Amino acid sequence: MKVDKSFASINNPNCNQQAQFMLRNQTYLHNLKDLAHEPGKDKLQESSHENDFIFEKTSDDQIEQLIQQNHSLQQALEKADDKLKETQAQLAQAGKLATLGTLGAEVAHELNNPLTVVSAEADEIIEALGNGNFDKEFAAISAKNIKKYAERMRVIIDHIGRYSRDDKNSAWERVNINRPINDSLILLKSQLADSGISIELTLNENLPAMWGHTNKLESIFQNLLTNAADAFGCIKDGRTKKLLISSSLENTNRILVKIKDNAGGMSKEIKSNIFESFFTTKAAGKGTGLGLAIVQNLVKEHRGIIHVDSQEGRGTEFTLNFPLERRITHIEK
């Protein structure tokens, strides 16, 4: 996927201050043109706290030129804003595919286990048929096991397909936040277990549904959990590795999700840069530097807030705060 890096900063401001001032004064320019035609208005003065304009014997042509320039500026800014949003979406999609790439071995592992069971059960049925010792009760048990593990493989494959799908083809809907949290663990549980990391889930089962985008929420948790798993790679002191994940309701109208690890933590310098695009502390080829920048952008799309608390040598906690409701914008169209 080709990404235009001229717009690649996830947190790049859409407009500069001068442009914003001109856009806010669109009505003012039209009013000025009307004032220029009133008797005794040969000299027009206007002062504001942001800028000062002095028009002496302002002509219609000059005012019209200002209006046209302002209109052109507005069109250029809207085009740049659309380009920025498009690039942000491309980066988010690239980040998801990169995550799937790093989880390739885990995907193979998750599929291999049920596939081994299915193959073994099928072999036993074939052997029983060949020996003439076919037992209906035995066959029924084997068939149930085959169906059970085939369903497990289907869930994994469906999950990969859904997660890798372009978000622009998915809809915003009412979502129980626990669903994308659990979905994000489908491919990570084995990796975490193999790394000796225990998961403690404390999810409020009575949470109201929030307005959100399931795939984007899962991307948030997938990135945060992957980062936490990577952080434990530097721990060599024999401590018990723990990853705590919780969801709760705050003030009846906000959802809180906390992801806390007891890994190495971050220095103040690293913490101040973690949401910058292309910033990474991982070795070359091990990280894109997009993960947390994408996370912050996706949280903002949900009108949420992300906060990080980290103590070097002790661990890191990410707190996500989402409103239950949000205004529908062009993002959902």
mmCIF file of C-alpha atoms in Angstrom:
data_model
loop_
_atom_site.group_PDB
_atom_site.id
_atom_site.type_symbol
_atom_site.label_atom_id
_atom_site.label_comp_id
_atom_site.label_asym_id
_atom_site.label_seq_id
_atom_site.Cartn_x
_atom_site.Cartn_y
_atom_site.Cartn_z
ATOM 1 C CA MET A 1 0.000 0.000 0.000
ATOM 2 C CA LYS A 2 1.468 3.357 -1.044
ATOM 3 C CA VAL A 3 1.102 6.136 1.525
ATOM 4 C CA ASP A 4 1.644 9.829 0.819
ATOM 5 C CA LYS A 5 4.084 10.806 3.579
ATOM 6 C CA SER A 6 3.590 14.514 2.936
ATOM 7 C CA PHE A 7 0.371 14.087 4.920
ATOM 8 C CA ALA A 8 1.532 11.130 6.994
ATOM 9 C CA SER A 9 1.592 12.705 10.454
ATOM 10 C CA ILE A 10 -1.420 11.339 12.293
ATOM 11 C CA ASN A 11 -1.539 14.402 14.535
ATOM 12 C CA ASN A 12 -0.834 17.014 11.864
ATOM 13 C CA PRO A 13 -3.074 20.152 12.321
ATOM 14 C CA ASN A 14 -5.485 20.698 9.440
ATOM 15 C CA CYS A 15 -5.064 24.452 9.085
ATOM 16 C CA ASN A 16 -2.783 27.247 10.185
ATOM 17 C CA GLN A 17 -4.010 30.163 12.300
ATOM 18 C CA GLN A 18 -4.087 32.697 9.473
ATOM 19 C CA ALA A 19 -6.189 30.429 7.306
ATOM 20 C CA GLN A 20 -8.619 29.815 10.141
ATOM 21 C CA PHE A 21 -8.956 33.573 10.701
ATOM 22 C CA MET A 22 -9.773 34.195 7.032
ATOM 23 C CA LEU A 23 -12.386 31.454 7.036
ATOM 24 C CA ARG A 24 -14.060 32.855 10.134
ATOM 25 C CA ASN A 25 -14.286 36.256 8.440
ATOM 26 C CA GLN A 26 -16.021 35.100 5.259
ATOM 27 C CA THR A 27 -19.223 36.913 6.325
ATOM 28 C CA TYR A 28 -17.212 39.970 7.316
ATOM 29 C CA LEU A 29 -15.816 40.384 3.796
ATOM 30 C CA HIS A 30 -19.288 40.273 2.264
ATOM 31 C CA ASN A 31 -20.544 42.837 4.804
ATOM 32 C CA LEU A 32 -17.585 45.050 4.004
ATOM 33 C CA LYS A 33 -18.557 45.085 0.347
ATOM 34 C CA ASP A 34 -22.049 46.283 1.284
ATOM 35 C CA LEU A 35 -20.644 48.980 3.567
ATOM 36 C CA ALA A 36 -18.442 50.310 0.778
ATOM 37 C CA HIS A 37 -21.548 51.412 -1.109
ATOM 38 C CA GLU A 38 -23.068 53.399 1.774
ATOM 39 C CA PRO A 39 -22.741 57.223 1.710
ATOM 40 C CA GLY A 40 -19.920 58.591 3.791
ATOM 41 C CA LYS A 41 -18.078 55.292 3.820
ATOM 42 C CA ASP A 42 -15.079 56.386 1.812
ATOM 43 C CA LYS A 43 -12.887 55.386 4.700
ATOM 44 C CA LEU A 44 -13.605 52.087 6.464
ATOM 45 C CA GLN A 45 -11.774 50.913 9.509
ATOM 46 C CA GLU A 46 -12.151 47.693 11.426
ATOM 47 C CA SER A 47 -10.071 46.457 14.322
ATOM 48 C CA SER A 48 -10.151 43.034 15.968
ATOM 49 C CA HIS A 49 -8.187 41.280 18.680
ATOM 50 C CA GLU A 50 -6.716 38.886 16.083
ATOM 51 C CA ASN A 51 -5.744 41.282 13.333
ATOM 52 C CA ASP A 52 -6.290 44.850 12.119
ATOM 53 C CA PHE A 53 -7.731 45.850 8.730
ATOM 54 C CA ILE A 54 -7.644 49.416 7.369
ATOM 55 C CA PHE A 55 -9.475 50.037 4.143
ATOM 56 C CA GLU A 56 -9.249 53.505 2.583
ATOM 57 C CA LYS A 57 -11.585 54.171 -0.352
ATOM 58 C CA THR A 58 -11.943 50.441 -0.765
ATOM 59 C CA SER A 59 -13.038 49.475 -4.238
ATOM 60 C CA ASP A 60 -15.480 46.755 -5.197
ATOM 61 C CA ASP A 61 -12.700 44.997 -7.116
ATOM 62 C CA GLN A 62 -10.440 44.861 -4.082
ATOM 63 C CA ILE A 63 -13.167 43.444 -1.855
ATOM 64 C CA GLU A 64 -14.235 40.954 -4.513
ATOM 65 C CA GLN A 65 -10.615 39.860 -4.868
ATOM 66 C CA LEU A 66 -10.405 39.246 -1.116
ATOM 67 C CA ILE A 67 -13.609 37.212 -1.221
ATOM 68 C CA GLN A 68 -12.313 35.103 -4.110
ATOM 69 C CA GLN A 69 -8.964 34.562 -2.391
ATOM 70 C CA ASN A 70 -10.750 33.514 0.785
ATOM 71 C CA HIS A 71 -12.958 31.109 -1.184
ATOM 72 C CA SER A 72 -9.917 29.587 -2.914
ATOM 73 C CA LEU A 73 -8.182 29.218 0.432
ATOM 74 C CA GLN A 74 -11.205 27.459 1.886
ATOM 75 C CA GLN A 75 -11.311 25.008 -1.028
ATOM 76 C CA ALA A 76 -7.583 24.310 -0.678
ATOM 77 C CA LEU A 77 -7.935 23.679 3.048
ATOM 78 C CA GLU A 78 -10.895 21.343 2.548
ATOM 79 C CA LYS A 79 -8.913 19.423 -0.068
ATOM 80 C CA ALA A 80 -5.908 19.174 2.263
ATOM 81 C CA ASP A 81 -8.173 18.038 5.101
ATOM 82 C CA ASP A 82 -9.699 15.306 2.910
ATOM 83 C CA LYS A 83 -6.203 14.230 1.869
ATOM 84 C CA LEU A 84 -5.112 14.042 5.501
ATOM 85 C CA LYS A 85 -8.110 11.888 6.446
ATOM 86 C CA GLU A 86 -7.457 9.600 3.475
ATOM 87 C CA THR A 87 -3.807 9.192 4.473
ATOM 88 C CA GLN A 88 -4.752 8.528 8.095
ATOM 89 C CA ALA A 89 -7.089 5.758 6.916
ATOM 90 C CA GLN A 90 -4.306 4.299 4.739
ATOM 91 C CA LEU A 91 -1.902 4.319 7.680
ATOM 92 C CA ALA A 92 -4.467 2.633 9.925
ATOM 93 C CA GLN A 93 -5.042 -0.092 7.327
ATOM 94 C CA ALA A 94 -1.283 -0.526 6.803
ATOM 95 C CA GLY A 95 -0.872 -0.814 10.563
ATOM 96 C CA LYS A 96 -3.495 -3.562 10.769
ATOM 97 C CA LEU A 97 -1.861 -5.554 7.980
ATOM 98 C CA ALA A 98 1.555 -5.097 9.609
ATOM 99 C CA THR A 99 0.119 -6.446 12.869
ATOM 100 C CA LEU A 100 -1.271 -9.485 11.071
ATOM 101 C CA GLY A 101 2.138 -9.989 9.460
ATOM 102 C CA THR A 102 3.873 -10.117 12.839
ATOM 103 C CA LEU A 103 1.223 -12.565 14.066
ATOM 104 C CA GLY A 104 1.695 -14.939 11.134
ATOM 105 C CA ALA A 105 3.273 -17.642 13.300
ATOM 106 C CA GLU A 106 0.508 -17.287 15.878
ATOM 107 C CA VAL A 107 -2.162 -17.646 13.194
ATOM 108 C CA ALA A 108 -0.507 -20.836 11.946
ATOM 109 C CA HIS A 109 -0.278 -22.139 15.513
ATOM 110 C CA GLU A 110 -3.928 -21.356 16.285
ATOM 111 C CA LEU A 111 -5.074 -23.137 13.120
ATOM 112 C CA ASN A 112 -2.670 -26.066 13.426
ATOM 113 C CA ASN A 113 -3.979 -27.259 16.804
ATOM 114 C CA PRO A 114 -7.631 -27.780 15.792
ATOM 115 C CA LEU A 115 -6.532 -29.028 12.375
ATOM 116 C CA THR A 116 -4.450 -31.745 14.068
ATOM 117 C CA VAL A 117 -7.466 -32.857 16.104
ATOM 118 C CA VAL A 118 -9.737 -32.923 13.042
ATOM 119 C CA SER A 119 -7.182 -34.947 11.087
ATOM 120 C CA ALA A 120 -6.708 -37.456 13.925
ATOM 121 C CA GLU A 121 -10.448 -37.963 14.398
ATOM 122 C CA ALA A 122 -10.941 -38.468 10.660
ATOM 123 C CA ASP A 123 -8.094 -41.021 10.571
ATOM 124 C CA GLU A 124 -9.699 -43.022 13.379
ATOM 125 C CA ILE A 125 -13.051 -43.113 11.565
ATOM 126 C CA ILE A 126 -11.362 -44.236 8.335
ATOM 127 C CA GLU A 127 -9.414 -46.927 10.203
ATOM 128 C CA ALA A 128 -12.573 -48.189 11.930
ATOM 129 C CA LEU A 129 -14.401 -48.386 8.622
ATOM 130 C CA GLY A 130 -11.488 -50.256 7.044
ATOM 131 C CA ASN A 131 -11.356 -52.840 9.835
ATOM 132 C CA GLY A 132 -15.083 -53.364 9.820
ATOM 133 C CA ASN A 133 -15.213 -52.210 13.448
ATOM 134 C CA PHE A 134 -17.347 -49.150 12.826
ATOM 135 C CA ASP A 135 -19.134 -48.090 15.996
ATOM 136 C CA LYS A 136 -21.934 -45.538 15.722
ATOM 137 C CA GLU A 137 -21.368 -44.149 19.225
ATOM 138 C CA PHE A 138 -17.651 -43.736 18.574
ATOM 139 C CA ALA A 139 -18.373 -42.134 15.191
ATOM 140 C CA ALA A 140 -20.836 -39.705 16.786
ATOM 141 C CA ILE A 141 -18.219 -38.562 19.329
ATOM 142 C CA SER A 142 -15.601 -38.147 16.599
ATOM 143 C CA ALA A 143 -18.026 -36.217 14.403
ATOM 144 C CA LYS A 144 -18.834 -33.849 17.291
ATOM 145 C CA ASN A 145 -15.113 -33.226 17.875
ATOM 146 C CA ILE A 146 -14.549 -32.595 14.182
ATOM 147 C CA LYS A 147 -17.415 -30.105 14.120
ATOM 148 C CA LYS A 148 -16.191 -28.412 17.315
ATOM 149 C CA TYR A 149 -12.646 -27.843 16.063
ATOM 150 C CA ALA A 150 -13.762 -26.974 12.543
ATOM 151 C CA GLU A 151 -15.915 -24.254 14.115
ATOM 152 C CA ARG A 152 -12.885 -23.007 16.038
ATOM 153 C CA MET A 153 -10.934 -22.709 12.792
ATOM 154 C CA ARG A 154 -13.858 -20.907 11.156
ATOM 155 C CA VAL A 155 -13.950 -18.364 13.989
ATOM 156 C CA ILE A 156 -10.219 -17.676 13.610
ATOM 157 C CA ILE A 157 -10.420 -17.321 9.826
ATOM 158 C CA ASP A 158 -13.523 -15.104 10.044
ATOM 159 C CA HIS A 159 -11.764 -12.974 12.631
ATOM 160 C CA ILE A 160 -8.709 -12.488 10.415
ATOM 161 C CA GLY A 161 -10.901 -11.605 7.438
ATOM 162 C CA ARG A 162 -12.958 -9.127 9.428
ATOM 163 C CA TYR A 163 -9.931 -7.531 11.068
ATOM 164 C CA SER A 164 -8.020 -7.111 7.787
ATOM 165 C CA ARG A 165 -11.026 -5.666 5.954
ATOM 166 C CA ASP A 166 -10.792 -2.000 4.971
ATOM 167 C CA ASP A 167 -12.595 0.014 7.669
ATOM 168 C CA LYS A 168 -14.327 2.252 5.130
ATOM 169 C CA ASN A 169 -16.481 -0.734 4.171
ATOM 170 C CA SER A 170 -17.604 -1.281 7.772
ATOM 171 C CA ALA A 171 -20.320 0.560 9.654
ATOM 172 C CA TRP A 172 -20.554 2.406 12.954
ATOM 173 C CA GLU A 173 -22.984 0.709 15.321
ATOM 174 C CA ARG A 174 -23.886 0.017 18.922
ATOM 175 C CA VAL A 175 -20.990 -1.984 20.383
ATOM 176 C CA ASN A 176 -20.411 -3.654 23.725
ATOM 177 C CA ILE A 177 -16.792 -2.717 24.394
ATOM 178 C CA ASN A 178 -16.062 -6.207 25.758
ATOM 179 C CA ARG A 179 -16.513 -7.738 22.296
ATOM 180 C CA PRO A 180 -13.527 -6.045 20.565
ATOM 181 C CA ILE A 181 -11.458 -6.604 23.724
ATOM 182 C CA ASN A 182 -12.116 -10.355 23.600
ATOM 183 C CA ASP A 183 -11.716 -10.465 19.813
ATOM 184 C CA SER A 184 -8.296 -8.824 20.059
ATOM 185 C CA LEU A 185 -7.158 -11.708 22.276
ATOM 186 C CA ILE A 186 -8.133 -14.449 19.805
ATOM 187 C CA LEU A 187 -4.735 -14.427 18.092
ATOM 188 C CA LEU A 188 -2.716 -13.076 21.022
ATOM 189 C CA LYS A 189 -3.580 -15.534 23.795
ATOM 190 C CA SER A 190 -1.137 -18.193 22.613
ATOM 191 C CA GLN A 191 1.659 -15.657 22.086
ATOM 192 C CA LEU A 192 1.135 -14.221 25.560
ATOM 193 C CA ALA A 193 0.958 -17.675 27.157
ATOM 194 C CA ASP A 194 4.111 -18.851 25.355
ATOM 195 C CA SER A 195 5.890 -15.738 26.680
ATOM 196 C CA GLY A 196 4.831 -16.567 30.240
ATOM 197 C CA ILE A 197 2.422 -13.624 30.457
ATOM 198 C CA SER A 198 -0.735 -14.179 32.479
ATOM 199 C CA ILE A 199 -3.889 -12.282 31.514
ATOM 200 C CA GLU A 200 -6.315 -11.033 34.147
ATOM 201 C CA LEU A 201 -9.631 -9.953 32.638
ATOM 202 C CA THR A 202 -12.014 -7.887 34.750
ATOM 203 C CA LEU A 203 -14.771 -6.963 32.329
ATOM 204 C CA ASN A 204 -18.074 -5.489 33.476
ATOM 205 C CA GLU A 205 -20.650 -7.756 31.845
ATOM 206 C CA ASN A 206 -23.451 -5.220 32.373
ATOM 207 C CA LEU A 207 -21.980 -2.349 30.378
ATOM 208 C CA PRO A 208 -24.347 -0.469 28.060
ATOM 209 C CA ALA A 209 -23.453 -0.488 24.372
ATOM 210 C CA MET A 210 -21.526 2.536 23.109
ATOM 211 C CA TRP A 211 -21.584 4.095 19.666
ATOM 212 C CA GLY A 212 -18.478 2.812 17.934
ATOM 213 C CA HIS A 213 -16.719 0.980 15.139
ATOM 214 C CA THR A 214 -15.926 -2.636 16.062
ATOM 215 C CA ASN A 215 -12.920 -3.027 13.749
ATOM 216 C CA LYS A 216 -11.368 0.264 14.836
ATOM 217 C CA LEU A 217 -11.882 -0.521 18.514
ATOM 218 C CA GLU A 218 -10.264 -3.919 18.004
ATOM 219 C CA SER A 219 -7.310 -2.218 16.274
ATOM 220 C CA ILE A 220 -6.878 -0.044 19.367
ATOM 221 C CA PHE A 221 -6.725 -3.027 21.722
ATOM 222 C CA GLN A 222 -4.669 -5.173 19.324
ATOM 223 C CA ASN A 223 -1.965 -2.483 19.177
ATOM 224 C CA LEU A 224 -1.926 -1.834 22.926
ATOM 225 C CA LEU A 225 -1.794 -5.539 23.806
ATOM 226 C CA THR A 226 0.927 -6.230 21.225
ATOM 227 C CA ASN A 227 2.998 -3.359 22.643
ATOM 228 C CA ALA A 228 2.545 -4.721 26.156
ATOM 229 C CA ALA A 229 3.675 -8.185 25.032
ATOM 230 C CA ASP A 230 6.758 -6.673 23.363
ATOM 231 C CA ALA A 231 7.580 -4.700 26.525
ATOM 232 C CA PHE A 232 7.946 -7.947 28.473
ATOM 233 C CA GLY A 233 10.672 -9.050 26.061
ATOM 234 C CA CYS A 234 13.163 -6.873 27.935
ATOM 235 C CA ILE A 235 12.312 -8.333 31.363
ATOM 236 C CA LYS A 236 15.011 -10.719 32.618
ATOM 237 C CA ASP A 237 14.597 -10.447 36.415
ATOM 238 C CA GLY A 238 12.258 -13.409 36.840
ATOM 239 C CA ARG A 239 9.229 -11.381 37.885
ATOM 240 C CA THR A 240 5.738 -12.781 37.310
ATOM 241 C CA LYS A 241 4.528 -11.213 34.083
ATOM 242 C CA LYS A 242 0.999 -9.847 34.351
ATOM 243 C CA LEU A 243 -1.313 -8.082 31.934
ATOM 244 C CA LEU A 244 -4.456 -6.616 33.508
ATOM 245 C CA ILE A 245 -7.418 -5.655 31.308
ATOM 246 C CA SER A 246 -10.579 -4.095 32.730
ATOM 247 C CA SER A 247 -13.738 -2.366 31.537
ATOM 248 C CA SER A 248 -16.127 -0.295 33.639
ATOM 249 C CA LEU A 249 -18.792 2.405 33.572
ATOM 250 C CA GLU A 250 -18.011 5.933 34.767
ATOM 251 C CA ASN A 251 -20.699 8.479 35.713
ATOM 252 C CA THR A 252 -23.360 6.487 33.804
ATOM 253 C CA ASN A 253 -22.288 7.955 30.458
ATOM 254 C CA ARG A 254 -18.672 6.970 29.821
ATOM 255 C CA ILE A 255 -16.829 3.686 29.302
ATOM 256 C CA LEU A 256 -13.385 3.159 30.843
ATOM 257 C CA VAL A 257 -10.933 0.537 29.597
ATOM 258 C CA LYS A 258 -7.603 0.029 31.352
ATOM 259 C CA ILE A 259 -4.688 -2.048 30.083
ATOM 260 C CA LYS A 260 -1.876 -2.382 32.606
ATOM 261 C CA ASP A 261 1.382 -4.336 32.504
ATOM 262 C CA ASN A 262 4.218 -4.756 34.989
ATOM 263 C CA ALA A 263 6.947 -4.733 32.340
ATOM 264 C CA GLY A 264 9.792 -2.241 31.983
ATOM 265 C CA GLY A 265 7.857 1.022 31.772
ATOM 266 C CA MET A 266 9.060 4.099 29.877
ATOM 267 C CA SER A 267 11.340 7.042 30.505
ATOM 268 C CA LYS A 268 9.809 10.539 30.476
ATOM 269 C CA GLU A 269 11.494 11.247 27.133
ATOM 270 C CA ILE A 270 10.054 8.156 25.460
ATOM 271 C CA LYS A 271 6.634 8.736 27.015
ATOM 272 C CA SER A 272 6.514 12.260 25.554
ATOM 273 C CA ASN A 273 7.024 10.893 22.020
ATOM 274 C CA ILE A 274 5.037 7.654 21.930
ATOM 275 C CA PHE A 275 2.086 9.122 20.016
ATOM 276 C CA GLU A 276 4.272 10.634 17.285
ATOM 277 C CA SER A 277 4.050 8.997 13.859
ATOM 278 C CA PHE A 278 7.019 6.738 12.955
ATOM 279 C CA PHE A 279 8.485 6.957 16.482
ATOM 280 C CA THR A 280 9.607 3.548 17.741
ATOM 281 C CA THR A 281 12.027 2.137 20.283
ATOM 282 C CA LYS A 282 12.025 -1.288 18.625
ATOM 283 C CA ALA A 283 14.903 -2.637 16.570
ATOM 284 C CA ALA A 284 14.941 -2.087 12.809
ATOM 285 C CA GLY A 285 12.371 -4.278 11.105
ATOM 286 C CA LYS A 286 10.527 -4.961 14.367
ATOM 287 C CA GLY A 287 8.147 -2.002 14.377
ATOM 288 C CA THR A 288 6.662 0.636 12.072
ATOM 289 C CA GLY A 289 6.266 3.386 14.652
ATOM 290 C CA LEU A 290 2.616 3.717 13.638
ATOM 291 C CA GLY A 291 0.907 1.682 16.360
ATOM 292 C CA LEU A 292 0.310 4.247 19.096
ATOM 293 C CA ALA A 293 -0.170 7.131 16.651
ATOM 294 C CA ILE A 294 -2.947 5.108 15.022
ATOM 295 C CA VAL A 295 -4.371 4.240 18.445
ATOM 296 C CA GLN A 296 -4.597 7.897 19.440
ATOM 297 C CA ASN A 297 -6.250 8.847 16.165
ATOM 298 C CA LEU A 298 -8.827 6.030 16.433
ATOM 299 C CA VAL A 299 -9.608 6.990 20.030
ATOM 300 C CA LYS A 300 -10.219 10.574 18.892
ATOM 301 C CA GLU A 301 -12.561 9.321 16.158
ATOM 302 C CA HIS A 302 -14.666 7.868 18.965
ATOM 303 C CA ARG A 303 -14.511 11.230 20.777
ATOM 304 C CA GLY A 304 -12.496 9.438 23.418
ATOM 305 C CA ILE A 305 -9.450 10.261 25.518
ATOM 306 C CA ILE A 306 -6.311 8.167 25.979
ATOM 307 C CA HIS A 307 -4.008 8.624 28.963
ATOM 308 C CA VAL A 308 -0.753 6.838 29.732
ATOM 309 C CA ASP A 309 0.871 6.431 33.131
ATOM 310 C CA SER A 310 4.288 4.784 33.139
ATOM 311 C CA GLN A 311 7.040 4.269 35.673
ATOM 312 C CA GLU A 312 10.383 3.146 34.378
ATOM 313 C CA GLY A 313 11.204 -0.322 35.636
ATOM 314 C CA ARG A 314 7.703 -0.904 37.034
ATOM 315 C CA GLY A 315 5.221 -0.905 34.160
ATOM 316 C CA THR A 316 2.721 1.041 32.068
ATOM 317 C CA GLU A 317 -1.019 1.639 32.231
ATOM 318 C CA PHE A 318 -3.145 2.940 29.359
ATOM 319 C CA THR A 319 -6.561 4.344 30.252
ATOM 320 C CA LEU A 320 -9.148 4.774 27.499
ATOM 321 C CA ASN A 321 -12.204 6.911 28.179
ATOM 322 C CA PHE A 322 -15.088 6.732 25.679
ATOM 323 C CA PRO A 323 -18.464 8.509 25.665
ATOM 324 C CA LEU A 324 -21.530 6.313 25.202
ATOM 325 C CA GLU A 325 -22.892 8.763 22.648
ATOM 326 C CA ARG A 326 -21.201 10.787 19.939
ATOM 327 C CA ARG A 327 -22.338 13.073 17.162
ATOM 328 C CA ILE A 328 -22.534 11.388 13.775
ATOM 329 C CA THR A 329 -20.194 13.018 11.261
ATOM 330 C CA HIS A 330 -19.093 12.333 7.704
ATOM 331 C CA ILE A 331 -16.784 9.651 9.088
ATOM 332 C CA GLU A 332 -19.710 7.247 9.366
ATOM 333 C CA LYS A 333 -21.136 7.987 5.931
#
